[in-house]
Coordinates of C-alpha atoms and ligand atoms in Angstrom, one line a residue:
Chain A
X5 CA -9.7 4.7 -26.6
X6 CA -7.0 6.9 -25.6
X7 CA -6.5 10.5 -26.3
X8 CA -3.5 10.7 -28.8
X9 CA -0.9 13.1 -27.7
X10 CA 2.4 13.5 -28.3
X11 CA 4.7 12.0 -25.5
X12 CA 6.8 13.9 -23.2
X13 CA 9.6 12.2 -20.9
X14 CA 10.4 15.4 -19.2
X15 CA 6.9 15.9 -18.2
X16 CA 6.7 12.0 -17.0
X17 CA 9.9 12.4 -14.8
X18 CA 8.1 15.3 -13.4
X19 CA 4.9 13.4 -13.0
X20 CA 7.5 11.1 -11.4
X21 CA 9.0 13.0 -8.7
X22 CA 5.9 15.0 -7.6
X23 CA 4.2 12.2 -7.0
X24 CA 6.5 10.2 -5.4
X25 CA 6.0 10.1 -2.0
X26 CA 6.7 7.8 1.4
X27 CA 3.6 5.7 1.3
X28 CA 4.2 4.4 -2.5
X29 CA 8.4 4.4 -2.1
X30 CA 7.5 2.2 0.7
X31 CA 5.3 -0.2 -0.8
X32 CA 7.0 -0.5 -4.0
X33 CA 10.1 -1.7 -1.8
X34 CA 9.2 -3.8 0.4
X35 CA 6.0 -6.1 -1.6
X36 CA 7.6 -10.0 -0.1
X37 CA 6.4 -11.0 -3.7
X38 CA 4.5 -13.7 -1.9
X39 CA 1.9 -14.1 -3.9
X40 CA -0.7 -14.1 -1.4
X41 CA -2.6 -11.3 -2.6
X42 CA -3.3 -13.7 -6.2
X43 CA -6.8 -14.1 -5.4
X44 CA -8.5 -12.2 -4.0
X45 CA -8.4 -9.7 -7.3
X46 CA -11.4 -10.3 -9.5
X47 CA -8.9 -9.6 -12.7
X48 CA -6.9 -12.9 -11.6
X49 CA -10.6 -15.1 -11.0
X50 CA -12.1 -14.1 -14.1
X51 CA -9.1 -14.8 -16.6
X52 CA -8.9 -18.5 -15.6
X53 CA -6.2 -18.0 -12.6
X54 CA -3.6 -16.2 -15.2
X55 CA -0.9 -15.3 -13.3
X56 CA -0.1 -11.9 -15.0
X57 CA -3.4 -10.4 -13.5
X58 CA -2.7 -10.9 -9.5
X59 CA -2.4 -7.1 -7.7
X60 CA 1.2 -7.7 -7.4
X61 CA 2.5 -7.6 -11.0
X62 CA 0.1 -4.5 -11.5
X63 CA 2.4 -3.3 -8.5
X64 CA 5.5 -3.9 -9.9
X65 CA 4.5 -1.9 -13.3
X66 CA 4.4 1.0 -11.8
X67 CA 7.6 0.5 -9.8
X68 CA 8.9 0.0 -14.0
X69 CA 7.6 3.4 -14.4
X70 CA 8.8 4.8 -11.1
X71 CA 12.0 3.3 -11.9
X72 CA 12.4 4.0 -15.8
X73 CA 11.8 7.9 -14.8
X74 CA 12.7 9.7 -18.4
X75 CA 13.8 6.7 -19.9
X76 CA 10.3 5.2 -20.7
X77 CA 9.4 5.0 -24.4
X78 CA 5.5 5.0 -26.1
X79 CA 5.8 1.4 -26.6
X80 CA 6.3 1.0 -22.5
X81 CA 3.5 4.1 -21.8
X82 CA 0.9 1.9 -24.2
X83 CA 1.5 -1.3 -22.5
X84 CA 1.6 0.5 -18.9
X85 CA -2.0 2.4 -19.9
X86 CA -3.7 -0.4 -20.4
X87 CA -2.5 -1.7 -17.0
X88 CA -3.6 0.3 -15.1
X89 CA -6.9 0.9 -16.6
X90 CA -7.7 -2.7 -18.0
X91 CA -6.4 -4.6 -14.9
X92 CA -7.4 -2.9 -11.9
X93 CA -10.9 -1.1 -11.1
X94 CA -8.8 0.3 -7.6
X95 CA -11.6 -1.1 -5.3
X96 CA -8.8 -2.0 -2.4
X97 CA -9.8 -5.8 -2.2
X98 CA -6.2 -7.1 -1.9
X99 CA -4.6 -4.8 0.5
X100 CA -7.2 -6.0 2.7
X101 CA -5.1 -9.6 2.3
X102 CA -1.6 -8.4 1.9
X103 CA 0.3 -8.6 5.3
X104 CA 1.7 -5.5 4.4
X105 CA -1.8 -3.9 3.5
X106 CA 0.2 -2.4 0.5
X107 CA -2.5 -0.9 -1.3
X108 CA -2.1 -1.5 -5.1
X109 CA -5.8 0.8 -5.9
X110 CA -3.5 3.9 -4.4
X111 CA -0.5 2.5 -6.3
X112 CA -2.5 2.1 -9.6
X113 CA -4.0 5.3 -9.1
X114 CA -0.7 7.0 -8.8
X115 CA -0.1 5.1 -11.9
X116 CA -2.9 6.3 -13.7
X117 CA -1.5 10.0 -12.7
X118 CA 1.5 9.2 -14.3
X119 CA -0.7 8.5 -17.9
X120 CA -2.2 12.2 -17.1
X121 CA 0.8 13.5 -17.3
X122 CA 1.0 12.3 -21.1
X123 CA -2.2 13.1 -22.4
X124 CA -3.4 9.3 -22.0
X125 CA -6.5 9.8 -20.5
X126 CA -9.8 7.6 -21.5
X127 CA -11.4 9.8 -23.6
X128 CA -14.9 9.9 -21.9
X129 CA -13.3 10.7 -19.0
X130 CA -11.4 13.9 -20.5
X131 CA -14.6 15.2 -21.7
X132 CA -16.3 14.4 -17.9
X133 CA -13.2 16.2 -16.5
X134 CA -14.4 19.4 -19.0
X135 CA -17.2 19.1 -18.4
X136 CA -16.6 19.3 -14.6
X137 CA -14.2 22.9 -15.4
X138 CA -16.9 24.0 -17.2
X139 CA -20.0 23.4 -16.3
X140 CA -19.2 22.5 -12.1
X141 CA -20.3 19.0 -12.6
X142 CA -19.9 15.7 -14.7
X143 CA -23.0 15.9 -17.0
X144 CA -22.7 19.6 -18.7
X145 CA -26.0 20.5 -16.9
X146 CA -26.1 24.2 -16.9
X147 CA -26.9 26.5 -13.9
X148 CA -30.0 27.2 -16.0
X149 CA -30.6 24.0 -16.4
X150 CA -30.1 23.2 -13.1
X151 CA -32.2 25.7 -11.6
X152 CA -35.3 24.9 -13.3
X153 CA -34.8 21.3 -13.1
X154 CA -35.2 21.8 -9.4
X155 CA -38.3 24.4 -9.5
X156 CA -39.9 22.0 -11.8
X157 CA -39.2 19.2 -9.1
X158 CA -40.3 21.3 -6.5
X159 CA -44.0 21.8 -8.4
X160 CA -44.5 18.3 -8.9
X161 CA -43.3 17.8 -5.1
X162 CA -46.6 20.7 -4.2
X163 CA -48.7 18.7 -6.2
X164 CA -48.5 15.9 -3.5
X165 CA -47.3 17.9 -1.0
X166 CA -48.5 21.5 0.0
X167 CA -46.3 23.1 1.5
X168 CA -42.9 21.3 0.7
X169 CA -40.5 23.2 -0.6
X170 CA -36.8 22.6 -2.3
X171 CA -34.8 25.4 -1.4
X172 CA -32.2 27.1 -2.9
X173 CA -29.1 28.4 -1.6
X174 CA -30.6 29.1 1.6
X175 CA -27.9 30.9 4.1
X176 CA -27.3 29.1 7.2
X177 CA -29.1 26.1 6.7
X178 CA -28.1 22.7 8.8
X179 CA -27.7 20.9 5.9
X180 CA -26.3 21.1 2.2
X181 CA -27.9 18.2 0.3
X182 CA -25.6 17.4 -2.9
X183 CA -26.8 14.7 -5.7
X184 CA -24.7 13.1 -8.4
X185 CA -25.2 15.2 -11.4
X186 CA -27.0 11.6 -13.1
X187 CA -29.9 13.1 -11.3
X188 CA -30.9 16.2 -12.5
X189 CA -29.7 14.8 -16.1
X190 CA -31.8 11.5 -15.8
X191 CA -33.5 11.0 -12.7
X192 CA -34.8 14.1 -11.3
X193 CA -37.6 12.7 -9.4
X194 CA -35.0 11.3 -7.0
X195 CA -34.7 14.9 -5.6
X196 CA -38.0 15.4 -5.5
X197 CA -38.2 12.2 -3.2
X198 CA -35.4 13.2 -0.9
X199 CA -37.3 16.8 -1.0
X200 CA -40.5 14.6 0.5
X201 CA -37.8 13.1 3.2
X202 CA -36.8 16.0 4.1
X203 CA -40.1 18.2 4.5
X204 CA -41.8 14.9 6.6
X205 CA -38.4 15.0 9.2
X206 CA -39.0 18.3 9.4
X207 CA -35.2 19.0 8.5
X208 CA -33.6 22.5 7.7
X209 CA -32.1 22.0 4.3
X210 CA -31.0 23.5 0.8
X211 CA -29.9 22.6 -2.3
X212 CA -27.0 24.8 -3.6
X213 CA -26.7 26.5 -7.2
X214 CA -23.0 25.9 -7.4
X215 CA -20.8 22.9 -6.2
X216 CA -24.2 20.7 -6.3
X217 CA -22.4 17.3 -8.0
X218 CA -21.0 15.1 -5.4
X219 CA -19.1 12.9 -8.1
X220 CA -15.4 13.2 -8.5
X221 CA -14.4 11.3 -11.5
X222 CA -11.3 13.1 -11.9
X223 CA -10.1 10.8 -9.1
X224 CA -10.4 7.7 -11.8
X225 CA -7.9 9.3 -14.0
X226 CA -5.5 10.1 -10.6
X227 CA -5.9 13.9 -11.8
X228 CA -5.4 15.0 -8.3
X229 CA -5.1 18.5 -9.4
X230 CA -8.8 18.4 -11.2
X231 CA -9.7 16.0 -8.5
X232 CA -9.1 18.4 -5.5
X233 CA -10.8 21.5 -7.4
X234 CA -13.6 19.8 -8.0
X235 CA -14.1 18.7 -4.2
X236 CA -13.3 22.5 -3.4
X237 CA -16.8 23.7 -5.3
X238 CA -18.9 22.1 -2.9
X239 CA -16.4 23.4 -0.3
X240 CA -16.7 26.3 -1.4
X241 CA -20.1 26.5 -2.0
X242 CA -20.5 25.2 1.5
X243 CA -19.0 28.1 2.8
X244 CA -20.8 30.5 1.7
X245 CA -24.3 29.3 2.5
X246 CA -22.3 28.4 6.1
X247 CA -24.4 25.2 6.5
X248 CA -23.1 23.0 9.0
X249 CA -23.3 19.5 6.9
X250 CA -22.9 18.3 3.7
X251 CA -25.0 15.5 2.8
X252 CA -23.2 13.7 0.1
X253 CA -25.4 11.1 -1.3
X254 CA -23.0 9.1 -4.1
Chain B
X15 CA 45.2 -9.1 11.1
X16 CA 43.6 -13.0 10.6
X17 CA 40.8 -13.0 8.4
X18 CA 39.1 -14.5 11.2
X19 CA 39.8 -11.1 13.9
X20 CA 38.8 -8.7 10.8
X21 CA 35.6 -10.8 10.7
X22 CA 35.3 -10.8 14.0
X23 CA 36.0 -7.3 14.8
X24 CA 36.1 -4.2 12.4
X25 CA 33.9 -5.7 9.6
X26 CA 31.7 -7.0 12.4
X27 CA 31.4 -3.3 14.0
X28 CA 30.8 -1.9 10.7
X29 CA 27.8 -4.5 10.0
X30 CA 26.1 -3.5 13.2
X31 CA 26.5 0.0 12.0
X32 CA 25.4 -0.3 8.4
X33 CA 22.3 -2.4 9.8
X34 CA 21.3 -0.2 12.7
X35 CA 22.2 3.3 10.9
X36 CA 20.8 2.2 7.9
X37 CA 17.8 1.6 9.6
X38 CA 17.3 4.9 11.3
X39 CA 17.9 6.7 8.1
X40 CA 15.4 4.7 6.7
X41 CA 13.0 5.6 9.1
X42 CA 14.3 9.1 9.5
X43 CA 13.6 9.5 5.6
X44 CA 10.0 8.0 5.8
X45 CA 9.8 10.9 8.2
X46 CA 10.9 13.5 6.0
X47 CA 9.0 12.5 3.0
X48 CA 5.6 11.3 4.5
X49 CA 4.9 14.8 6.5
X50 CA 5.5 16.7 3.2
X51 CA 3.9 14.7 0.9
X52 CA 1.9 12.2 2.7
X53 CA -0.7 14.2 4.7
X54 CA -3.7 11.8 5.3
X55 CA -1.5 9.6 7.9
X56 CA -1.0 12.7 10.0
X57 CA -5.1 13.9 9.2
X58 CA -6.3 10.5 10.2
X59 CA -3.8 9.4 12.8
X60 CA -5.3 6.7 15.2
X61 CA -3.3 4.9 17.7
X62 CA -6.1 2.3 17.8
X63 CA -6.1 1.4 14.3
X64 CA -2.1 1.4 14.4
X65 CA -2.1 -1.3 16.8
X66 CA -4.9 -3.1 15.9
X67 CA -3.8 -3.4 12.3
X68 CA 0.1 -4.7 13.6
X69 CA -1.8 -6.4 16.5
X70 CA -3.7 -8.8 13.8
X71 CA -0.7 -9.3 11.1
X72 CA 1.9 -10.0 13.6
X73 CA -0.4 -12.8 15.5
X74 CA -1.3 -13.6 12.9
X75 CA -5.7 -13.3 13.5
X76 CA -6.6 -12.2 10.0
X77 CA -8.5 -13.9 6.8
X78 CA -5.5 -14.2 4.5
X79 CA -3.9 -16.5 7.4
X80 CA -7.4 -18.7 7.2
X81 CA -7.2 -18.8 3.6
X82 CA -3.6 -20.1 3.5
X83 CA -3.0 -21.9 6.8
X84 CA 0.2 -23.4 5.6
X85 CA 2.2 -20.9 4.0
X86 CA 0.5 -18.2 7.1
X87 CA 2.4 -21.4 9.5
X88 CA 5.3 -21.6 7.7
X89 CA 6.0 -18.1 7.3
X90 CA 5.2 -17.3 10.8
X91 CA 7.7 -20.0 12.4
X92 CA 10.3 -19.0 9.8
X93 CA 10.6 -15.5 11.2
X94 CA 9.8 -16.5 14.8
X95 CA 13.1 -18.3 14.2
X96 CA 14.8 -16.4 12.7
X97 CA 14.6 -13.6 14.8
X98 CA 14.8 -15.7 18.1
X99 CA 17.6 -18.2 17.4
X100 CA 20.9 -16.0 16.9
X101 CA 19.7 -13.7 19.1
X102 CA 19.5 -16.1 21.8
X103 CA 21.9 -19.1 21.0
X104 CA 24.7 -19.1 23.2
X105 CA 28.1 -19.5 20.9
X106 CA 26.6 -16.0 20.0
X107 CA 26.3 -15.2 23.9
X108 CA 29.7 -16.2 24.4
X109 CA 31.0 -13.9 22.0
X110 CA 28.8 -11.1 23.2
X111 CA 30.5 -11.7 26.6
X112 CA 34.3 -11.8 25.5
X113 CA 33.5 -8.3 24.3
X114 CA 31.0 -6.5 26.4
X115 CA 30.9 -8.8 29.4
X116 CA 26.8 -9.0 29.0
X117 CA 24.9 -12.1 29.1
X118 CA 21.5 -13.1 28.5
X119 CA 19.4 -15.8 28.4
X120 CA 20.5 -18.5 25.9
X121 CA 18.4 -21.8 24.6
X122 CA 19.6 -25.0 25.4
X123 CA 22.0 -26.1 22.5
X124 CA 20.5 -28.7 20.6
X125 CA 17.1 -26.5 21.1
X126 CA 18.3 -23.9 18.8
X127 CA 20.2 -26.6 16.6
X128 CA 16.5 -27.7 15.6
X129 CA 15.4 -24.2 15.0
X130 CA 17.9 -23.7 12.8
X131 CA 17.2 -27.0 10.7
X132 CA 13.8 -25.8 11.1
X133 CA 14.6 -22.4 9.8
X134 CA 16.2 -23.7 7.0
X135 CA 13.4 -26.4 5.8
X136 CA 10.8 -23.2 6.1
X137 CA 13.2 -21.5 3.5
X138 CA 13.2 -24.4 1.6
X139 CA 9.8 -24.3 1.9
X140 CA 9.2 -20.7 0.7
X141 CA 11.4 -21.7 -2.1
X142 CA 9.9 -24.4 -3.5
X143 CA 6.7 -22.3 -3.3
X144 CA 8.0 -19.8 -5.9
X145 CA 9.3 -22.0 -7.9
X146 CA 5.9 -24.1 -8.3
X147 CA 3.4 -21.7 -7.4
X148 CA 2.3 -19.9 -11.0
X149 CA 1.5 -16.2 -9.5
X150 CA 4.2 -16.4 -7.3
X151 CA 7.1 -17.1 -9.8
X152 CA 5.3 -14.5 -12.1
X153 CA 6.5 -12.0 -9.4
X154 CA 10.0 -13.6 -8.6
X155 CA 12.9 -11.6 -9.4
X156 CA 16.4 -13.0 -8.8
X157 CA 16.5 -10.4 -6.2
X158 CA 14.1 -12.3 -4.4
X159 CA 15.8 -16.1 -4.4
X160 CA 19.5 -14.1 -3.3
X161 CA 17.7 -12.5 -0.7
X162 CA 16.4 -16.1 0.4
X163 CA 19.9 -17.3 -0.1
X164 CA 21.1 -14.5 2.2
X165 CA 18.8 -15.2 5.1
X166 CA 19.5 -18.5 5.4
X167 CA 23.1 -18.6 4.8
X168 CA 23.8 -18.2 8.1
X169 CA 21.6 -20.6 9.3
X170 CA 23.1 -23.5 7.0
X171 CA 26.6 -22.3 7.7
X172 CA 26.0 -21.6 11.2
X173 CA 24.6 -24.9 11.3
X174 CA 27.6 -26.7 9.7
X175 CA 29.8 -24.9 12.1
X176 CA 28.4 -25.9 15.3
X177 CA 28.5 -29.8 13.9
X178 CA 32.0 -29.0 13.0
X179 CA 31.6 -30.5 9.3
X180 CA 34.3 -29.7 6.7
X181 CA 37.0 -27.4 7.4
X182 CA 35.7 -25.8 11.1
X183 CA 37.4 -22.3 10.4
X184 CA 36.2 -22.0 6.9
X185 CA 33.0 -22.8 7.4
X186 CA 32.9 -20.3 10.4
X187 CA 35.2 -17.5 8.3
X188 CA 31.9 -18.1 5.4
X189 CA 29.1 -18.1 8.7
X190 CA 30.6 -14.5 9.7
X191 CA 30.8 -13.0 6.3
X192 CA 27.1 -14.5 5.5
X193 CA 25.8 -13.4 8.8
X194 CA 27.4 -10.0 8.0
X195 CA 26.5 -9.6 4.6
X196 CA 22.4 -10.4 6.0
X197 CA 22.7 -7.7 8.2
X198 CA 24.7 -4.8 6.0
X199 CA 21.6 -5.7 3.0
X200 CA 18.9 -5.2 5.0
X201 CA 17.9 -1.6 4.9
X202 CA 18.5 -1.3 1.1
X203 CA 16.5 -3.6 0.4
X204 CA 12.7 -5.2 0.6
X205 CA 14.3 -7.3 4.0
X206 CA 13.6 -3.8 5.3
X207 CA 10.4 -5.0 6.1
X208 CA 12.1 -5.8 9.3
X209 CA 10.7 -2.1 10.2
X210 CA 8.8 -0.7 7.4
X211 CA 6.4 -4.0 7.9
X212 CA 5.2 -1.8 11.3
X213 CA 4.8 1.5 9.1
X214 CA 2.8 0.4 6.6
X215 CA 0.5 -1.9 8.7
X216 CA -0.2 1.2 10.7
X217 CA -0.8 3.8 7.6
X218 CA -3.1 0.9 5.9
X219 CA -4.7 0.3 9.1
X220 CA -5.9 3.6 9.9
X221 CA -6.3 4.6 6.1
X222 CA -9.5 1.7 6.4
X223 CA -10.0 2.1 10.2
X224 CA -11.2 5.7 9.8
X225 CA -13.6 4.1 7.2
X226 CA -14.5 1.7 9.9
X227 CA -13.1 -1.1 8.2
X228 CA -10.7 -3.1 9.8
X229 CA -7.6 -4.2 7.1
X230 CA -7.8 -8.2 8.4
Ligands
HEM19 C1 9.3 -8.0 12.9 C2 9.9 -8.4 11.9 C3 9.3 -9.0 10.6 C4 8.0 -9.1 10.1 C5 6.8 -8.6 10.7 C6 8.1 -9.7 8.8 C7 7.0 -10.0 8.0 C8 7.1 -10.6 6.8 C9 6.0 -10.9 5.9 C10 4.6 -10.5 6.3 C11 6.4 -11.6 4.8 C12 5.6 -12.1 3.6 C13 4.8 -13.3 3.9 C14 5.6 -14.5 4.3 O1 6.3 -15.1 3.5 O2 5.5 -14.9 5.5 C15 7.8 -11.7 5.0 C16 8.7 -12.4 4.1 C17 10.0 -12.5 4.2 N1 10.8 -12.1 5.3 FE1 10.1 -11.1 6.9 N2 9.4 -10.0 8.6 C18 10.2 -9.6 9.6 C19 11.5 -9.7 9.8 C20 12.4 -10.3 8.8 C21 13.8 -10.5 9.0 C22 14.6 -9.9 10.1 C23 14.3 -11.1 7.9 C24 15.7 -11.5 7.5 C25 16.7 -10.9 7.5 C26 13.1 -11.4 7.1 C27 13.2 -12.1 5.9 C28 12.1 -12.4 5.1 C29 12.2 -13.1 3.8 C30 13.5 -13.6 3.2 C31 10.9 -13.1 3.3 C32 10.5 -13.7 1.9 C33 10.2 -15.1 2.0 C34 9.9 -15.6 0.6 O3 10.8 -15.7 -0.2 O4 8.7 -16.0 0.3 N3 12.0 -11.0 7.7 N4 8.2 -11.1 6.2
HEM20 C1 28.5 -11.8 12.2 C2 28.8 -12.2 13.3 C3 28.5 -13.6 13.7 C4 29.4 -14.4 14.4 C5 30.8 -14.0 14.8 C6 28.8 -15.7 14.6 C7 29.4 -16.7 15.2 C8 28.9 -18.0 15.4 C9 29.5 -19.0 16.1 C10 30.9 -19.0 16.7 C11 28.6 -20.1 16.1 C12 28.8 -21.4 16.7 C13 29.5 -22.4 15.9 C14 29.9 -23.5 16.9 O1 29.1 -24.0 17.7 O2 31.1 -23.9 16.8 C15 27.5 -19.7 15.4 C16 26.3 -20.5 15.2 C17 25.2 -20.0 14.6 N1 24.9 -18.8 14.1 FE1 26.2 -17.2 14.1 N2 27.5 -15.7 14.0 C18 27.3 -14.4 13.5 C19 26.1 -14.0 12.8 C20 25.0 -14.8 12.7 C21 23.8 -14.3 12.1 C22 23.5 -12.9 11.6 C23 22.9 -15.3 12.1 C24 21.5 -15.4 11.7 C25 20.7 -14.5 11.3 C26 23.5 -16.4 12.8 C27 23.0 -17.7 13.0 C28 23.6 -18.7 13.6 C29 23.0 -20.0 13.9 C30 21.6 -20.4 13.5 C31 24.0 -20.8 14.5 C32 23.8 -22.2 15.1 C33 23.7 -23.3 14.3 C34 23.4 -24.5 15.1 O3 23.6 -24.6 16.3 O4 22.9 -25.5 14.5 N3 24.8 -16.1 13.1 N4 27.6 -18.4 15.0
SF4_21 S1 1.2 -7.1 -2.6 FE1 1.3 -7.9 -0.5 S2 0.4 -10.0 -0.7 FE2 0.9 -9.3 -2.8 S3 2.9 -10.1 -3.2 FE3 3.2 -8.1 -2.4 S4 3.5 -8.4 -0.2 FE4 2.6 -10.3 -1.0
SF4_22 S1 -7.4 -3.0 -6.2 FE1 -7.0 -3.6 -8.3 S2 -5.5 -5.3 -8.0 FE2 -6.5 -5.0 -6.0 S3 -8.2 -6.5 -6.0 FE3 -9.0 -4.5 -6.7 S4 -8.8 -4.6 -9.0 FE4 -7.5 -6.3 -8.1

């Protein structure tokens, strides 16, 4: 389901031109349309071979877009949406075949972006992105929540264990161990496991209370804006417990 | 001025200009563009996985040439043709004498006269391909069969000039203007592959490589 807004040519052409850059003006030029690329997209296998789902069309859509500029309508943005978020999961399988390695994932992502631009975002994904603004990660755990998640982990992990410990935000550690934010929500004795891994190897570590979640899901919706703040939390956070890795475990 | 001296001079300087200026704008402008807006190729630059990645396209050692022997055959002697042929035929090294006095190794003639039929059967070939082939025609434009037409126009005129079929000076007053018009439509359009074919192998190639996964 899409989020309904109203639509904005000016705001596409701008999606346009910032996004335009050498890689994708490149690509979109000089595809041979060969057709060599048909299948070894998962889209094209599983729809009986139809033609309409090889990488290159997906491709060319965006090049429509790219080329159309202001002069798109809601009729084309619909169509387009679905594209690049029905056809394509971006995993990078055919510009491992194309002899141009043009890579249509980066190309649909970009596309994608464009969709941002207009509202047209799946909707669990808008509330993820909120959630991510919000809260610091995907699953609207709370630093409260998160906090005592991890003490009550770390209780369970003494029950077993003397002695092991889950620290937190623990300046100058070696290592800054992240999670995907599934964990805390649903899984929480997987930290409590990593916790044993780490006490056993005898390794300096810490969890952090901000810039914990490791996932980026703005990166699905090609929000690069949302995508690069959230990688700068765990930048960030990194900084200021100056650990010298980040474990990143997704 | 004959049609035949404008062909053969101005038009013909102009051509060479168009083709090699346009190209160096082209590349100029990737430049530009990619060291503003496209900062992971500079981040991530690798000479190793440049090569490697043109290394196994232009061989061609990769799986998409094992998947599609033919069409990886065809293709390849199409373009190994095409590129050697005018460049080394020798009613073309005769003219680049008269007006440079510079020579170079030339084929034997009736050597390049097959690599010119065989040039022309390989387009054939690539023809028929989108024209039968269901995901290939669904990504056909007509841009795509002129640009076909325009690479081998040449070759067929080229070839009914040197059998001296027809009218000789029409057919060679068409060869010039087709050879011409080839090389003036290159850098607009996706026959800039020519050079942007070396670009993008080497930004795809070190876009996996730093992930240690090699793009063949
Ligand atoms: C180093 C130079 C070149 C490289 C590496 C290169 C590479 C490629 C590749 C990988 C393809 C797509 C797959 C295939 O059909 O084989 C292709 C297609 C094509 N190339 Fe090139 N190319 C080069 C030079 C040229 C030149 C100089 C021309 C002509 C002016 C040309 C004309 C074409 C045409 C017409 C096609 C499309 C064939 C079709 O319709 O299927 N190429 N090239
Ligand atoms: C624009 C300047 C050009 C001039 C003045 C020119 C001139 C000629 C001449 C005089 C011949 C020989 C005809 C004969 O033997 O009587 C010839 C043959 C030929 N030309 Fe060109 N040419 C030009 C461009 C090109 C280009 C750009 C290509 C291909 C990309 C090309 C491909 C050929 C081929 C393949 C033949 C030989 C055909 C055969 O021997 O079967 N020419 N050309
Ligand atoms: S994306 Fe690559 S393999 Fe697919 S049609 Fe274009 S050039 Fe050919
Ligand atoms: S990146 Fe998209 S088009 Fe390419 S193989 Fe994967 S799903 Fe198909």
């Amino acid at each position: 389901m899409a989020e309904e807004t109203a639509f904005d040519p000016k705001k596409f052409k701008e999606a346009v031109e910032e996004k335009t850059n050498a890689r994708l003006k490149m690509w979109l030029e000089i595809c041979a349309h060969c057709g060599l690329c048909a299948d070894t997209c998962h889209f094209y296998l599983a729809n009986d071979k139809d033609p309409k789902m090889i990488p290159a069309v997906k491709g060319k859509r965006v090049l429509e877009a790219f080329k159309k500029k202001d002069k798109i309508d809601e009729e084309f943005l619909e169509d387009f949406y679905w594209t690049v978020y029905g056809d394509c999961t971006m995993c990078r399988r055919c510009t491992m075949f194309c002899p141009f390695g043009i890579d249509i994932a980066t190309i649909t992502s970009t596309g994608r972006g464009l969709c941002v631009s207009q509202g047209k975002v799946p909707e669990n994904l808008v509330k993820t992105i909120e959630s991510y603004y919000k809260h610091g990660n995907q699953m609207e755990v709370s630093e409260e929540d998160w906090i005592d998640t991890l003490q009550w982990m770390e209780e369970e992990l003494q029950e077993e264990l003397p002695g092991a410990t889950i620290p937190i935000d623990k300046k100058g550690a070696n290592l800054l161990y992240t999670v995907n934010a599934r964990e805390p929500k649903f899984y929480p004795m997987d930290i409590s496991q990593a916790a044993m891994v780490f006490y056993l190897a005898g390794e300096d570590w810490t969890m952090s209370s901000k810039g914990w979640d490791d996932t980026n899901l703005a990166m699905f919706a090609g929000d690069l804006k949302a995508a690069s703040y959230i990688s700068q939390l765990v930048r960030d956070a990194a900084e200021e417990l100056e650990v010298k890795r980040v474990a990143i475990t997704e | 001025m004959s049609l035949y001296e404008l062909l053969r001079g101005p038009l013909l300087w102009l051509a060479f200009g168009v083709f090699i200026g346009g190209m160096i704008v082209r590349v100029v402008l990737f430049f530009q563009l990619s060291t503003k807006k496209d900062k992971p190729i500079y981040r991530f630059f690798s000479w190793k996985w440049l090569w490697l990645s043109i290394f196994h396209w232009i061989v061609p050692l990769n799986e998409t040439a094992k998947k599609n022997p033919i069409t990886t055959a065809v293709g390849f002697i199409f373009h190994f043709c095409l590129l050697v042929t005018p460049l080394f035929l020798l009613a073309h090294g005769v003219l680049w004498y008269e007006s440079w006095e510079i020579s170079w190794w030339s084929l034997p003639e009736t050597v390049a006269d097959y690599m010119t039929l065989i040039t022309i059967g390989c387009g054939i070939f690539l023809a028929l391909r989108r024209i039968l082939l269901p995901y290939v025609r669904v990504v056909t434009t007509t841009a795509d069969y002129v640009l076909l037409g325009v690479t081998l126009a040449p070759f067929v005129t080229g070839y009914l000039a040197y059998h001296q079929y027809f009218d000789y000076y029409t057919v060679l007053i068409l060869h010039m203007f087709f050879g011409e018009l080839m090389l003036v439509v290159i850098p607009f359009t996706k026959l800039s592959h020519f050079i942007m074919f070396f670009f993008s192998r080497a930004v795809t190639g070190m876009e996996f490589g730093r992930r240690r996964a090699p793009s063949w």
